[in-house]
Tab-separated table of N, CA and C in Angstrom:
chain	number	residue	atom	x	y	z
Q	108	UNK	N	-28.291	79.393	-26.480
Q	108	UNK	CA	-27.167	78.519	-26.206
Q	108	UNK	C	-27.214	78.106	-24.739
Q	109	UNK	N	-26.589	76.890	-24.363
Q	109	UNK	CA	-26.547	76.349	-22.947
Q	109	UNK	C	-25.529	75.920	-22.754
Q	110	UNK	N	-25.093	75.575	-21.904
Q	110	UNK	CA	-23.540	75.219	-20.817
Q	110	UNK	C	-22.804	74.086	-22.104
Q	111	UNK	N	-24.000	72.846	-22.344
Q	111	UNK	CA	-23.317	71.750	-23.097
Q	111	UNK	C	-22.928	72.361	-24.835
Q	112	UNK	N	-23.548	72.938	-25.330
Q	112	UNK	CA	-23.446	74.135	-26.344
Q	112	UNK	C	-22.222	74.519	-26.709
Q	113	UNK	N	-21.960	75.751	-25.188
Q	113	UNK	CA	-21.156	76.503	-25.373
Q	113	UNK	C	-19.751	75.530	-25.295
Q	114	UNK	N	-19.867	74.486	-24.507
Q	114	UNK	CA	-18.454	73.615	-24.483
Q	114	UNK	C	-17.986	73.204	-25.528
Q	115	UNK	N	-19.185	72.156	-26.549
Q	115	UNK	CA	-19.236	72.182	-27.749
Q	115	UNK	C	-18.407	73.162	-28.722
Q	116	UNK	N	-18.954	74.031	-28.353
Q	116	UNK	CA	-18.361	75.742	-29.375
Q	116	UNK	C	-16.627	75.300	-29.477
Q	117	UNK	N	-15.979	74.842	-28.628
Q	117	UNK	CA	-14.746	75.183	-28.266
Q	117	UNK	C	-13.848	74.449	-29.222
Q	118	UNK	N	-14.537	73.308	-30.543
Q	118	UNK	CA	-13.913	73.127	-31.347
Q	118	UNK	C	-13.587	73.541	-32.189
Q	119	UNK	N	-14.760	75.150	-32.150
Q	119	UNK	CA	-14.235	76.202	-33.363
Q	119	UNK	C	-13.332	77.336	-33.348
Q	120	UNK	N	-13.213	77.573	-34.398
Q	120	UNK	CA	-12.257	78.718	-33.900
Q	120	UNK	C	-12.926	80.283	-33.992
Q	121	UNK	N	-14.358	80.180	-33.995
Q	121	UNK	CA	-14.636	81.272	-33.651
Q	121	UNK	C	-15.627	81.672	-32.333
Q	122	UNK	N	-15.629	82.666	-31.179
Q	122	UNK	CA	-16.635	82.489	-30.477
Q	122	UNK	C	-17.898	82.232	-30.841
Q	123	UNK	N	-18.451	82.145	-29.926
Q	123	UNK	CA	-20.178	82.407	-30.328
Q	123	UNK	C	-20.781	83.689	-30.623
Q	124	UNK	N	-21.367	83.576	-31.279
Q	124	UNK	CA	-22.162	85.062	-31.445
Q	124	UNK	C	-23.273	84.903	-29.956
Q	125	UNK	N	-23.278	86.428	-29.597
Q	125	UNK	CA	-24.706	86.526	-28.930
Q	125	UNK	C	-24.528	86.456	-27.076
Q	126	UNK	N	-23.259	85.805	-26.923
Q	126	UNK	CA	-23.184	85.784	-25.828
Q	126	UNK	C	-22.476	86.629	-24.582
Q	127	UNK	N	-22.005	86.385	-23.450
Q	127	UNK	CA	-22.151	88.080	-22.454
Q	127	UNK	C	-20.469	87.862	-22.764
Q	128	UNK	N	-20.200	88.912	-21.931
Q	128	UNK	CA	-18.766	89.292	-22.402
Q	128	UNK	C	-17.678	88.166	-21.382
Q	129	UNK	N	-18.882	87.768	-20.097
Q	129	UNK	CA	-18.115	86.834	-19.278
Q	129	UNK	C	-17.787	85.714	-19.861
Q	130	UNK	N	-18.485	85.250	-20.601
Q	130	UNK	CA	-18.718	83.589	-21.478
Q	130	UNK	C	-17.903	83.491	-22.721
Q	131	UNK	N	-17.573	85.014	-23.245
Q	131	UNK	CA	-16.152	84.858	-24.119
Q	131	UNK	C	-14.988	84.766	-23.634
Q	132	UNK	N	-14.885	86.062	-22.071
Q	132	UNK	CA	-13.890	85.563	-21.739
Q	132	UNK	C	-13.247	84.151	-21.432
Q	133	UNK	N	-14.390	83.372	-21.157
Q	133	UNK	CA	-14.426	82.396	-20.409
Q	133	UNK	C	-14.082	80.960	-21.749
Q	134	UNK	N	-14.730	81.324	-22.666
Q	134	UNK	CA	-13.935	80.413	-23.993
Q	134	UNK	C	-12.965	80.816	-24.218
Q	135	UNK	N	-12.688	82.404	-24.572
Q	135	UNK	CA	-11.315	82.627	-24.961
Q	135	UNK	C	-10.210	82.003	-24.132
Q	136	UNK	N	-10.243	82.118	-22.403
Q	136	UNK	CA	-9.677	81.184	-21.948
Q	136	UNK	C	-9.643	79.353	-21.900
Q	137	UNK	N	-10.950	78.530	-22.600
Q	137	UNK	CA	-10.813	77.728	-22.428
Q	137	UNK	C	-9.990	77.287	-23.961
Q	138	UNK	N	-9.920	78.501	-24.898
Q	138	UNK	CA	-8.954	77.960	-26.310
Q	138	UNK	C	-7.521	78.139	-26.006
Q	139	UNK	N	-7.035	78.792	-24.882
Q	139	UNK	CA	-5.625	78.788	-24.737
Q	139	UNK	C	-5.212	80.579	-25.289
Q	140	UNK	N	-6.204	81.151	-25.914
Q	140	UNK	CA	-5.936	82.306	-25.324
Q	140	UNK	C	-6.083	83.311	-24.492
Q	141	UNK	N	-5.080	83.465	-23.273
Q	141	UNK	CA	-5.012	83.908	-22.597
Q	141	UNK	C	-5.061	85.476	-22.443
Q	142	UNK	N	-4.070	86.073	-23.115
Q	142	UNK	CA	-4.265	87.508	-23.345
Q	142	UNK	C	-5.653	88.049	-23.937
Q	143	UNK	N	-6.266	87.700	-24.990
Q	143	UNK	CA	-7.521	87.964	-25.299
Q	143	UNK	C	-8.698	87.770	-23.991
Q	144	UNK	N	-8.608	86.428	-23.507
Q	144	UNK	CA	-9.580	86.475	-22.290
Q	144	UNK	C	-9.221	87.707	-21.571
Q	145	UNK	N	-7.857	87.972	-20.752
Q	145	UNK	CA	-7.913	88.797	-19.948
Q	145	UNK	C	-8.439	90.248	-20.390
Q	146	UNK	N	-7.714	90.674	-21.428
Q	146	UNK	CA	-8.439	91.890	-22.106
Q	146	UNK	C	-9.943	92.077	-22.603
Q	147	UNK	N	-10.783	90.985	-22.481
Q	147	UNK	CA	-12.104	91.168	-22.665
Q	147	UNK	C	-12.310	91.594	-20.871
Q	148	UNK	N	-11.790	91.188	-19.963
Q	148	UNK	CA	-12.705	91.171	-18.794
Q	148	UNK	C	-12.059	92.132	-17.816
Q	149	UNK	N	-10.272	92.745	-18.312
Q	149	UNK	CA	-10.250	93.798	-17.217
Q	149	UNK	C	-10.421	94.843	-16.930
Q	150	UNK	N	-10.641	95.122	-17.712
Q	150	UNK	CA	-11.650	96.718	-17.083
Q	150	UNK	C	-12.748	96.844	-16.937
Q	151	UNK	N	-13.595	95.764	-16.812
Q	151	UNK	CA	-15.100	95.796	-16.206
Q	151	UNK	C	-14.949	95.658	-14.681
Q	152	UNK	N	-15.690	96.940	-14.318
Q	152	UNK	CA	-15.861	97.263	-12.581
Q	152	UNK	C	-16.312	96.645	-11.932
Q	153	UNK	N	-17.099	95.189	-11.769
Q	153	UNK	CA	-17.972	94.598	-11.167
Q	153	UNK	C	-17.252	93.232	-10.485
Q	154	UNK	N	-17.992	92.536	-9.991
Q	154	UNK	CA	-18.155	91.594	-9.175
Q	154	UNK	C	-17.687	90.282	-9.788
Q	155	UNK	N	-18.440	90.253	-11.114
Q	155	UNK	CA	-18.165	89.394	-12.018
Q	155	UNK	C	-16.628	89.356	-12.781
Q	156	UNK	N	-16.720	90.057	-13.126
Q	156	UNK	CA	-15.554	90.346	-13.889
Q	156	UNK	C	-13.828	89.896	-12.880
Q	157	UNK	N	-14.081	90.647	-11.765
Q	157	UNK	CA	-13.145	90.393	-10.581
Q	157	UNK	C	-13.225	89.321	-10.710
Q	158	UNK	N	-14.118	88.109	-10.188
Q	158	UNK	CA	-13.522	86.655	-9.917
Q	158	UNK	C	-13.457	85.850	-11.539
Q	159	UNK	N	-13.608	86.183	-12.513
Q	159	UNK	CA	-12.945	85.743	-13.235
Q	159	UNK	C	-11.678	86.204	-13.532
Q	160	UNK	N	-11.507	87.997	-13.495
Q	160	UNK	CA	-9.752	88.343	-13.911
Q	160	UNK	C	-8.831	86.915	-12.680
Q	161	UNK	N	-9.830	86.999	-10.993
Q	161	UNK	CA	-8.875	86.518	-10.266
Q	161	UNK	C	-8.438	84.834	-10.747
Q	162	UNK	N	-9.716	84.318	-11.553
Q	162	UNK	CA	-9.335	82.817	-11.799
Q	162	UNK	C	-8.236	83.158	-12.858
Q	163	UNK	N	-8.302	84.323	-13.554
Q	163	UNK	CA	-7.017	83.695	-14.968
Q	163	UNK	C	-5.704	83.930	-14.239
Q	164	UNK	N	-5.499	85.013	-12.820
Q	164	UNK	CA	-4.219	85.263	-12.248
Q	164	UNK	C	-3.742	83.999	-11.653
Q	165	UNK	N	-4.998	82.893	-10.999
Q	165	UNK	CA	-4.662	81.855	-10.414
Q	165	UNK	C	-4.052	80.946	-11.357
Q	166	UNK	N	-4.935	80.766	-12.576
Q	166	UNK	CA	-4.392	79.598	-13.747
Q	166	UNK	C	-3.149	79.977	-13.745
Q	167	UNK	N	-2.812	81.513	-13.801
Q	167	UNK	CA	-0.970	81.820	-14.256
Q	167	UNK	C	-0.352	81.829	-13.440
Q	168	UNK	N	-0.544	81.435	-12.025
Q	168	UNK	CA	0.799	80.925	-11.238
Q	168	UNK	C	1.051	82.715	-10.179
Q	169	UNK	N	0.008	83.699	-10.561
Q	169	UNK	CA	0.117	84.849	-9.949
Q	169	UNK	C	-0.431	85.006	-8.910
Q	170	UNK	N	-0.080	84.649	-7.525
Q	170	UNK	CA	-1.702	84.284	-6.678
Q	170	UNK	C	-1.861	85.179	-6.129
Q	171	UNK	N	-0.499	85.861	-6.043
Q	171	UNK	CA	-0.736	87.731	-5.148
Q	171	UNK	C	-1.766	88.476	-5.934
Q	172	UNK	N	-1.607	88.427	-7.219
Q	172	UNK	CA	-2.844	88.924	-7.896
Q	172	UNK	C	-4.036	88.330	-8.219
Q	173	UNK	N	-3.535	87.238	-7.926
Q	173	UNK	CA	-5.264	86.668	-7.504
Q	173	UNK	C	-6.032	86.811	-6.995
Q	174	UNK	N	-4.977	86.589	-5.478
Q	174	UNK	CA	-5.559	87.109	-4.121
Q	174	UNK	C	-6.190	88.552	-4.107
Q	175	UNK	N	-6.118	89.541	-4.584
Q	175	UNK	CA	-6.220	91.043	-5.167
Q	175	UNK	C	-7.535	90.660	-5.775
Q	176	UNK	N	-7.719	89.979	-6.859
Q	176	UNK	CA	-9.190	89.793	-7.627
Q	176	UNK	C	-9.962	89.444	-6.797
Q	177	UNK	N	-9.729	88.273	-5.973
Q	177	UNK	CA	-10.676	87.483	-5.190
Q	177	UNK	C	-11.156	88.248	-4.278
Q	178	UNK	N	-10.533	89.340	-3.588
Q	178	UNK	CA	-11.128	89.992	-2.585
Q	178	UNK	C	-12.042	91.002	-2.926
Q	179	UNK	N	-11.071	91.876	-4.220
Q	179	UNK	CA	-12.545	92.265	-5.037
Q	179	UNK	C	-13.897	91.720	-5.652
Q	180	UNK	N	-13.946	90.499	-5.717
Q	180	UNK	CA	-14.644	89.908	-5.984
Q	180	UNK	C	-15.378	89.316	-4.870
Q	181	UNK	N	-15.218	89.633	-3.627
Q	181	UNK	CA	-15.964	89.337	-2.839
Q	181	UNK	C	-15.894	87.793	-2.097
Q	182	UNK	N	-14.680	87.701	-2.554
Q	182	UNK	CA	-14.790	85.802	-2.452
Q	182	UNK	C	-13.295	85.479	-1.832
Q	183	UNK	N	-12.973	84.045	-1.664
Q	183	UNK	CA	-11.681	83.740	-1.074
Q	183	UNK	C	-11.937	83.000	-2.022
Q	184	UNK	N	-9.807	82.799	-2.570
Q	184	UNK	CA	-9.462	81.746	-3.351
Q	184	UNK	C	-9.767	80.720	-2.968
Q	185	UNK	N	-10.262	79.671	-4.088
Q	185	UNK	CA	-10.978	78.598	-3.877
Q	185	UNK	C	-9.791	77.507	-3.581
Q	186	UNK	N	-9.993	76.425	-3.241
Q	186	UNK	CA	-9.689	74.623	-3.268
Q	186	UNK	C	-9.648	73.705	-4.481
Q	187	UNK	N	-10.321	74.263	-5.192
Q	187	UNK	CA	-10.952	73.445	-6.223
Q	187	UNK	C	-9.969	73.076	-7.114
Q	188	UNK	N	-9.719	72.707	-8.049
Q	188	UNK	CA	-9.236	72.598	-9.350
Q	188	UNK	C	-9.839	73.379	-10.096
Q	189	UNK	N	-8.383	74.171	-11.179
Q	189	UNK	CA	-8.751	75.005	-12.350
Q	189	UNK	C	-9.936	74.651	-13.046
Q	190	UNK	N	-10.175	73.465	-13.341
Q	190	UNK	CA	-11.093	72.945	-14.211
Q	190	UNK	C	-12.433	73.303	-13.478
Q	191	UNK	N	-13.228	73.056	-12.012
Q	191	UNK	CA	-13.923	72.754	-11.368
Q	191	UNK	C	-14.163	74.558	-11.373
Q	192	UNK	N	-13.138	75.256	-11.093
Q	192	UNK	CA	-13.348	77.056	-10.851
Q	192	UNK	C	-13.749	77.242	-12.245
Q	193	UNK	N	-13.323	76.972	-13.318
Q	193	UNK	CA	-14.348	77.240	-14.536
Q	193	UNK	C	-15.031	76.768	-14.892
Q	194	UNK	N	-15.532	75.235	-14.437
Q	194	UNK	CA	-16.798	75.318	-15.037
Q	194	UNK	C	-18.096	75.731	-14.031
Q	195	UNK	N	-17.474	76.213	-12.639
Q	195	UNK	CA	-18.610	77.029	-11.953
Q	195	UNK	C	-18.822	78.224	-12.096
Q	196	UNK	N	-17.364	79.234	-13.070
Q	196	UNK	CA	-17.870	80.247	-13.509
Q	196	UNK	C	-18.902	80.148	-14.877
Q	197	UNK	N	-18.688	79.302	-15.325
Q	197	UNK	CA	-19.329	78.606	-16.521
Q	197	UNK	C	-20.854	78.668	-16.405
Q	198	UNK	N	-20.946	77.941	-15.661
Q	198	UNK	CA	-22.162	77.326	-15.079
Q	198	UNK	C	-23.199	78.474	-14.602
Q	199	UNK	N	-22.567	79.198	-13.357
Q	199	UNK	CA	-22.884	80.781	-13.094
Q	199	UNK	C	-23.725	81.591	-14.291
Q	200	UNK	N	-22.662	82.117	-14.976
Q	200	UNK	CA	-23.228	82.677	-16.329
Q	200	UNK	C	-23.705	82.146	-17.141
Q	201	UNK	N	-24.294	80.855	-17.096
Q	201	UNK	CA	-25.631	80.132	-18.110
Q	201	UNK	C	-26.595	80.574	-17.006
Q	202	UNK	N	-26.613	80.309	-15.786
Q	202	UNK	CA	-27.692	80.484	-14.832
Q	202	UNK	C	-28.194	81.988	-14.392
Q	203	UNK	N	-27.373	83.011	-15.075
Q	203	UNK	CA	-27.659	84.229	-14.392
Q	203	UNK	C	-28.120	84.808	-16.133
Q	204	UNK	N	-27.849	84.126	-16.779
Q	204	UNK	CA	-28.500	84.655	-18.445
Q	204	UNK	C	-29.911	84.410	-19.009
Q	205	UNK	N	-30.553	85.159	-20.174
Q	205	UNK	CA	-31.909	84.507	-20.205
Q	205	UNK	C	-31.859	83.797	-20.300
Q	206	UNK	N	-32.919	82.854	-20.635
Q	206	UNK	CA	-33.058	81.626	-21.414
Q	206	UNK	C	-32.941	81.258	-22.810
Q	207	UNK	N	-32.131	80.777	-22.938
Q	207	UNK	CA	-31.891	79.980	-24.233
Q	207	UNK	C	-33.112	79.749	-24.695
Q	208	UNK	N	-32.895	80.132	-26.800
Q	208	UNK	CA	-34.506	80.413	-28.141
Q	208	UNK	C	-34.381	79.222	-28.375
């Protein structure tokens, strides 16, 4: 699967099979569920995981807890637009995955 793919995917109502746990969260948030995204990605200890929990605190208007992700995550809250912060987490995790069969 690849970036244009996985966007694709988002008319179904089921994820994709096969893919990392960031890239569900990351549909589950782009279908409007929110609670499911967050519960796929908060309790993973890493780097990754942090700046995405911090993008879903930003989408919800929480920025103190954003601000909290983002620093764990190694990063400062961005400028960008919601849209623009996910599709560079998007983008990220096609580029850091194997290659698409």
């Amino acid at each position: 699967m690849n970036l244009p793919a996985f966007k694709e995917s988002l008319v179904n109502n089921d994820c994709p099979l096969g893919i990392s746990v960031y890239l569900q969260a990351l549909w589950y948030d782009a279908k409007g569920n929110w609670n499911k995204a967050h519960q796929l990605i908060q309790d993973i200890p890493d780097k990754n995981a942090s700046w995405i929990h911090a993008y879903f605190h930003r989408k919800e208007g929480d920025i103190s807890n954003a601000d909290y992700w983002y620093y764990k995550a190694g990063r400062k809250r961005p400028t960008v637009t919601l849209y623009e912060e996910w599709e560079e987490l998007a983008t990220k995790f096609f580029d850091s995955s194997s290659p698409s069969t």
